[in-house]
Amino acid sequence: MFDPLDLLMFSRSSYYLLGVFVVAFVIFTTAAKRPSPRCPRCREINRPMACYCAHCGQSLGKS
Ligand SMILES: [Zn+2]
């Protein structure tokens, strides 16, 4: 027997999994590809997540 409800549930769960996968992939790729911020004042290359220059304390401004 073929129950349309099974297909509905299956498609919903697969869309959910697909959504989770896409979100995880986007987060991973943006984190991986995020360029190391270079200080505008002293040209120090800082950690990717840094908000301030580790060398001179200049804000690495995300505007
Ligand atoms: Zn600096």
mmCIF file with all atom_site columns, C-alpha atoms and ligand atoms in Angstrom:
data_model
loop_
_atom_site.group_PDB
_atom_site.id
_atom_site.type_symbol
_atom_site.label_atom_id
_atom_site.label_alt_id
_atom_site.label_comp_id
_atom_site.label_asym_id
_atom_site.label_entity_id
_atom_site.label_seq_id
_atom_site.pdbx_PDB_ins_code
_atom_site.Cartn_x
_atom_site.Cartn_y
_atom_site.Cartn_z
_atom_site.occupancy
_atom_site.B_iso_or_equiv
_atom_site.pdbx_formal_charge
_atom_site.auth_seq_id
_atom_site.auth_comp_id
_atom_site.auth_asym_id
_atom_site.auth_atom_id
_atom_site.pdbx_PDB_model_num
ATOM   1  C  CA . MET A 1 1  ? 0.000  0.000  0.000  1.00 0.00 ? 1  MET A CA 1
ATOM   2  C  CA . PHE A 1 2  ? 1.116  3.538  -0.690 1.00 0.00 ? 2  PHE A CA 1
ATOM   3  C  CA . ASP A 1 3  ? 0.235  6.112  1.903  1.00 0.00 ? 3  ASP A CA 1
ATOM   4  C  CA . PRO A 1 4  ? 0.570  9.720  0.700  1.00 0.00 ? 4  PRO A CA 1
ATOM   5  C  CA . LEU A 1 5  ? 1.071  10.808 4.288  1.00 0.00 ? 5  LEU A CA 1
ATOM   6  C  CA . ASP A 1 6  ? 4.293  8.790  4.439  1.00 0.00 ? 6  ASP A CA 1
ATOM   7  C  CA . LEU A 1 7  ? 5.585  10.634 1.414  1.00 0.00 ? 7  LEU A CA 1
ATOM   8  C  CA . LEU A 1 8  ? 4.600  13.951 2.978  1.00 0.00 ? 8  LEU A CA 1
ATOM   9  C  CA . MET A 1 9  ? 6.393  13.128 6.195  1.00 0.00 ? 9  MET A CA 1
ATOM   10 C  CA . PHE A 1 10 ? 9.408  11.870 4.276  1.00 0.00 ? 10 PHE A CA 1
ATOM   11 C  CA . SER A 1 11 ? 9.632  14.984 2.144  1.00 0.00 ? 11 SER A CA 1
ATOM   12 C  CA . ARG A 1 12 ? 9.245  17.242 5.140  1.00 0.00 ? 12 ARG A CA 1
ATOM   13 C  CA . SER A 1 13 ? 11.994 15.471 7.077  1.00 0.00 ? 13 SER A CA 1
ATOM   14 C  CA . SER A 1 14 ? 14.276 15.441 4.056  1.00 0.00 ? 14 SER A CA 1
ATOM   15 C  CA . TYR A 1 15 ? 13.691 19.148 3.475  1.00 0.00 ? 15 TYR A CA 1
ATOM   16 C  CA . TYR A 1 16 ? 14.451 19.703 7.141  1.00 0.00 ? 16 TYR A CA 1
ATOM   17 C  CA . LEU A 1 17 ? 17.677 17.725 6.864  1.00 0.00 ? 17 LEU A CA 1
ATOM   18 C  CA . LEU A 1 18 ? 18.560 19.546 3.661  1.00 0.00 ? 18 LEU A CA 1
ATOM   19 C  CA . GLY A 1 19 ? 17.958 22.881 5.373  1.00 0.00 ? 19 GLY A CA 1
ATOM   20 C  CA . VAL A 1 20 ? 20.133 21.928 8.332  1.00 0.00 ? 20 VAL A CA 1
ATOM   21 C  CA . PHE A 1 21 ? 22.846 20.749 5.964  1.00 0.00 ? 21 PHE A CA 1
ATOM   22 C  CA . VAL A 1 22 ? 22.722 23.936 3.881  1.00 0.00 ? 22 VAL A CA 1
ATOM   23 C  CA . VAL A 1 23 ? 22.848 26.174 6.975  1.00 0.00 ? 23 VAL A CA 1
ATOM   24 C  CA . ALA A 1 24 ? 25.773 24.190 8.410  1.00 0.00 ? 24 ALA A CA 1
ATOM   25 C  CA . PHE A 1 25 ? 27.549 24.326 5.030  1.00 0.00 ? 25 PHE A CA 1
ATOM   26 C  CA . VAL A 1 26 ? 27.053 28.090 4.695  1.00 0.00 ? 26 VAL A CA 1
ATOM   27 C  CA . ILE A 1 27 ? 28.272 28.731 8.243  1.00 0.00 ? 27 ILE A CA 1
ATOM   28 C  CA . PHE A 1 28 ? 31.293 26.489 7.689  1.00 0.00 ? 28 PHE A CA 1
ATOM   29 C  CA . THR A 1 29 ? 32.253 28.034 4.344  1.00 0.00 ? 29 THR A CA 1
ATOM   30 C  CA . THR A 1 30 ? 31.805 31.628 5.495  1.00 0.00 ? 30 THR A CA 1
ATOM   31 C  CA . ALA A 1 31 ? 33.900 30.906 8.588  1.00 0.00 ? 31 ALA A CA 1
ATOM   32 C  CA . ALA A 1 32 ? 36.566 29.135 6.536  1.00 0.00 ? 32 ALA A CA 1
ATOM   33 C  CA . LYS A 1 33 ? 36.721 31.713 3.754  1.00 0.00 ? 33 LYS A CA 1
ATOM   34 C  CA . ARG A 1 34 ? 36.583 34.726 5.999  1.00 0.00 ? 34 ARG A CA 1
ATOM   35 C  CA . PRO A 1 35 ? 39.772 36.661 5.284  1.00 0.00 ? 35 PRO A CA 1
ATOM   36 C  CA . SER A 1 36 ? 42.086 37.535 8.098  1.00 0.00 ? 36 SER A CA 1
ATOM   37 C  CA . PRO A 1 37 ? 41.454 41.194 8.861  1.00 0.00 ? 37 PRO A CA 1
ATOM   38 C  CA . ARG A 1 38 ? 44.455 43.375 8.224  1.00 0.00 ? 38 ARG A CA 1
ATOM   39 C  CA . CYS A 1 39 ? 44.825 46.355 10.478 1.00 0.00 ? 39 CYS A CA 1
ATOM   40 C  CA . PRO A 1 40 ? 44.255 49.612 8.576  1.00 0.00 ? 40 PRO A CA 1
ATOM   41 C  CA . ARG A 1 41 ? 46.731 51.417 10.817 1.00 0.00 ? 41 ARG A CA 1
ATOM   42 C  CA . CYS A 1 42 ? 49.728 49.081 11.231 1.00 0.00 ? 42 CYS A CA 1
ATOM   43 C  CA . ARG A 1 43 ? 48.985 46.384 8.604  1.00 0.00 ? 43 ARG A CA 1
ATOM   44 C  CA . GLU A 1 44 ? 49.095 43.653 11.234 1.00 0.00 ? 44 GLU A CA 1
ATOM   45 C  CA . ILE A 1 45 ? 47.255 40.499 10.140 1.00 0.00 ? 45 ILE A CA 1
ATOM   46 C  CA . ASN A 1 46 ? 44.866 39.521 12.878 1.00 0.00 ? 46 ASN A CA 1
ATOM   47 C  CA . ARG A 1 47 ? 42.812 36.479 13.789 1.00 0.00 ? 47 ARG A CA 1
ATOM   48 C  CA . PRO A 1 48 ? 39.731 36.057 11.554 1.00 0.00 ? 48 PRO A CA 1
ATOM   49 C  CA . MET A 1 49 ? 37.324 36.740 14.427 1.00 0.00 ? 49 MET A CA 1
ATOM   50 C  CA . ALA A 1 50 ? 39.320 39.635 15.886 1.00 0.00 ? 50 ALA A CA 1
ATOM   51 C  CA . CYS A 1 51 ? 37.457 42.914 16.429 1.00 0.00 ? 51 CYS A CA 1
ATOM   52 C  CA . TYR A 1 52 ? 40.565 44.863 17.384 1.00 0.00 ? 52 TYR A CA 1
ATOM   53 C  CA . CYS A 1 53 ? 44.132 44.737 16.174 1.00 0.00 ? 53 CYS A CA 1
ATOM   54 C  CA . ALA A 1 54 ? 46.309 42.571 18.415 1.00 0.00 ? 54 ALA A CA 1
ATOM   55 C  CA . HIS A 1 55 ? 49.271 44.851 17.687 1.00 0.00 ? 55 HIS A CA 1
ATOM   56 C  CA . CYS A 1 56 ? 47.992 48.403 18.106 1.00 0.00 ? 56 CYS A CA 1
ATOM   57 C  CA . GLY A 1 57 ? 44.398 48.022 19.302 1.00 0.00 ? 57 GLY A CA 1
ATOM   58 C  CA . GLN A 1 58 ? 42.891 49.680 16.240 1.00 0.00 ? 58 GLN A CA 1
ATOM   59 C  CA . SER A 1 59 ? 39.272 48.686 15.667 1.00 0.00 ? 59 SER A CA 1
ATOM   60 C  CA . LEU A 1 60 ? 39.037 46.395 12.658 1.00 0.00 ? 60 LEU A CA 1
ATOM   61 C  CA . GLY A 1 61 ? 35.610 47.909 12.129 1.00 0.00 ? 61 GLY A CA 1
ATOM   62 C  CA . LYS A 1 62 ? 32.793 45.944 10.595 1.00 0.00 ? 62 LYS A CA 1
ATOM   63 C  CA . SER A 1 63 ? 31.376 49.476 10.103 1.00 0.00 ? 63 SER A CA 1
HETATM 64 ZN ZN . ZN  B 2 .  ? 47.204 47.488 14.188 1.00 0.00 ? 1  ZN  B ZN 1
#
